[in-house]
Amino acid sequence: MHLTVSLNIASTAGQAGALTFSDLAGFAQRAEAAGLDMIVLDDTAPDSGGSGSSFEATTLLAALATVTSRIGLVATASTVAHQPYNLARRFASLDIISHGRAGWNATMAQAPREAANFSRPDGFPSDDFRRRSEEYIGIVQGLWNGWEADALLFDKNSGRFHDPGKMHLLDHKGEFFAVRGPLNVARSPQDTPVLVLSGLAAGDFDIAARTADVILLDERRAAPRKARHDEFRRRVSASGREPDAVRILADISLAANGVGGLADRMEEEFRANNCDGFNIRLSAHISALDDFTDRVLPELRRRGLFRQSYGGTKLRSHLGLSGGGDR
């Protein structure tokens, strides 16, 4: 299996202030030309100085979907800022718009100041936030699976819009949410959008093992990566899923590491089974992407670690995940 490479970008990464949409579209197109698996679009609430992401990430994803055709597009969206039904509907729509390339990055870390913008000035107690996030993710995934692949008939002759036996109400009544369902959006082209989890603490590992398609590991926790990778694999298997049903990506900051010798580090960590790939965080110098794609990726390809071109059109096929592929 080849290693997975994603590019993590924030709309405030430019040296002279926030990046424009043209800047970000150029990033996406250059990343796609280089054959990267996916882009992860950050989204942060404004800090006390007013700085934060310049674009709402799911809106940005929709726009980038119109100027790209192959690369996966993953948007960060908060479980505090959105109701689960609306978020599930939004990502289901984005997956159709992008022809099966969309993913949701749900962070398990509670962002300072965010809840104060949504009628929770004191935020949530950490245990409540974890339980609420788990319930939220379960609702979203349940709604995504509410329509079977061939449930929508659109049969004008019989007047049948759908097969009732292949439409499933969620009818969820939980500790924090009540959601009936179903979504009024057709099933995703790749069965469901890809679920990425980030900001994990130890108490979140079982949630991630049960639900995630991709896990992003914080670079600051690099030392125990091998043990953590093995622990996730064990937990994924214990949850009843195939051990390779999840891709575990390690963060690498180009600002901290540069590109000199980076291919050696990536090969060493990948071959040691420390991770399944890497989430490359761009520095403030936008030329860093060119350095990475022009110097590091060719070397990874020469060593047989990264594929030569896209094997399919959908994000799940890029990641080697089951449940969609290319139909």
PDB file of C-alpha atoms in Angstrom, residues 9 14 22 72 161 191 209 231:
ATOM      1  CA  ILE A   9      -4.109  24.719   4.599  1.00  0.00           C
ATOM      2  CA  GLY A  14      -0.229  34.110   3.533  1.00  0.00           C
ATOM      3  CA  SER A  22      -7.526  32.872  -6.161  1.00  0.00           C
ATOM      4  CA  GLY A  72     -10.160  15.081  -2.163  1.00  0.00           C
ATOM      5  CA  PHE A 161     -40.079   8.782  -6.091  1.00  0.00           C
ATOM      6  CA  ASP A 191     -21.602   5.917  -0.071  1.00  0.00           C
ATOM      7  CA  ALA A 209     -11.797   3.586  16.309  1.00  0.00           C
ATOM      8  CA  GLU A 231      -3.138   0.836  19.696  1.00  0.00           C
TER       9      GLU A 231
END
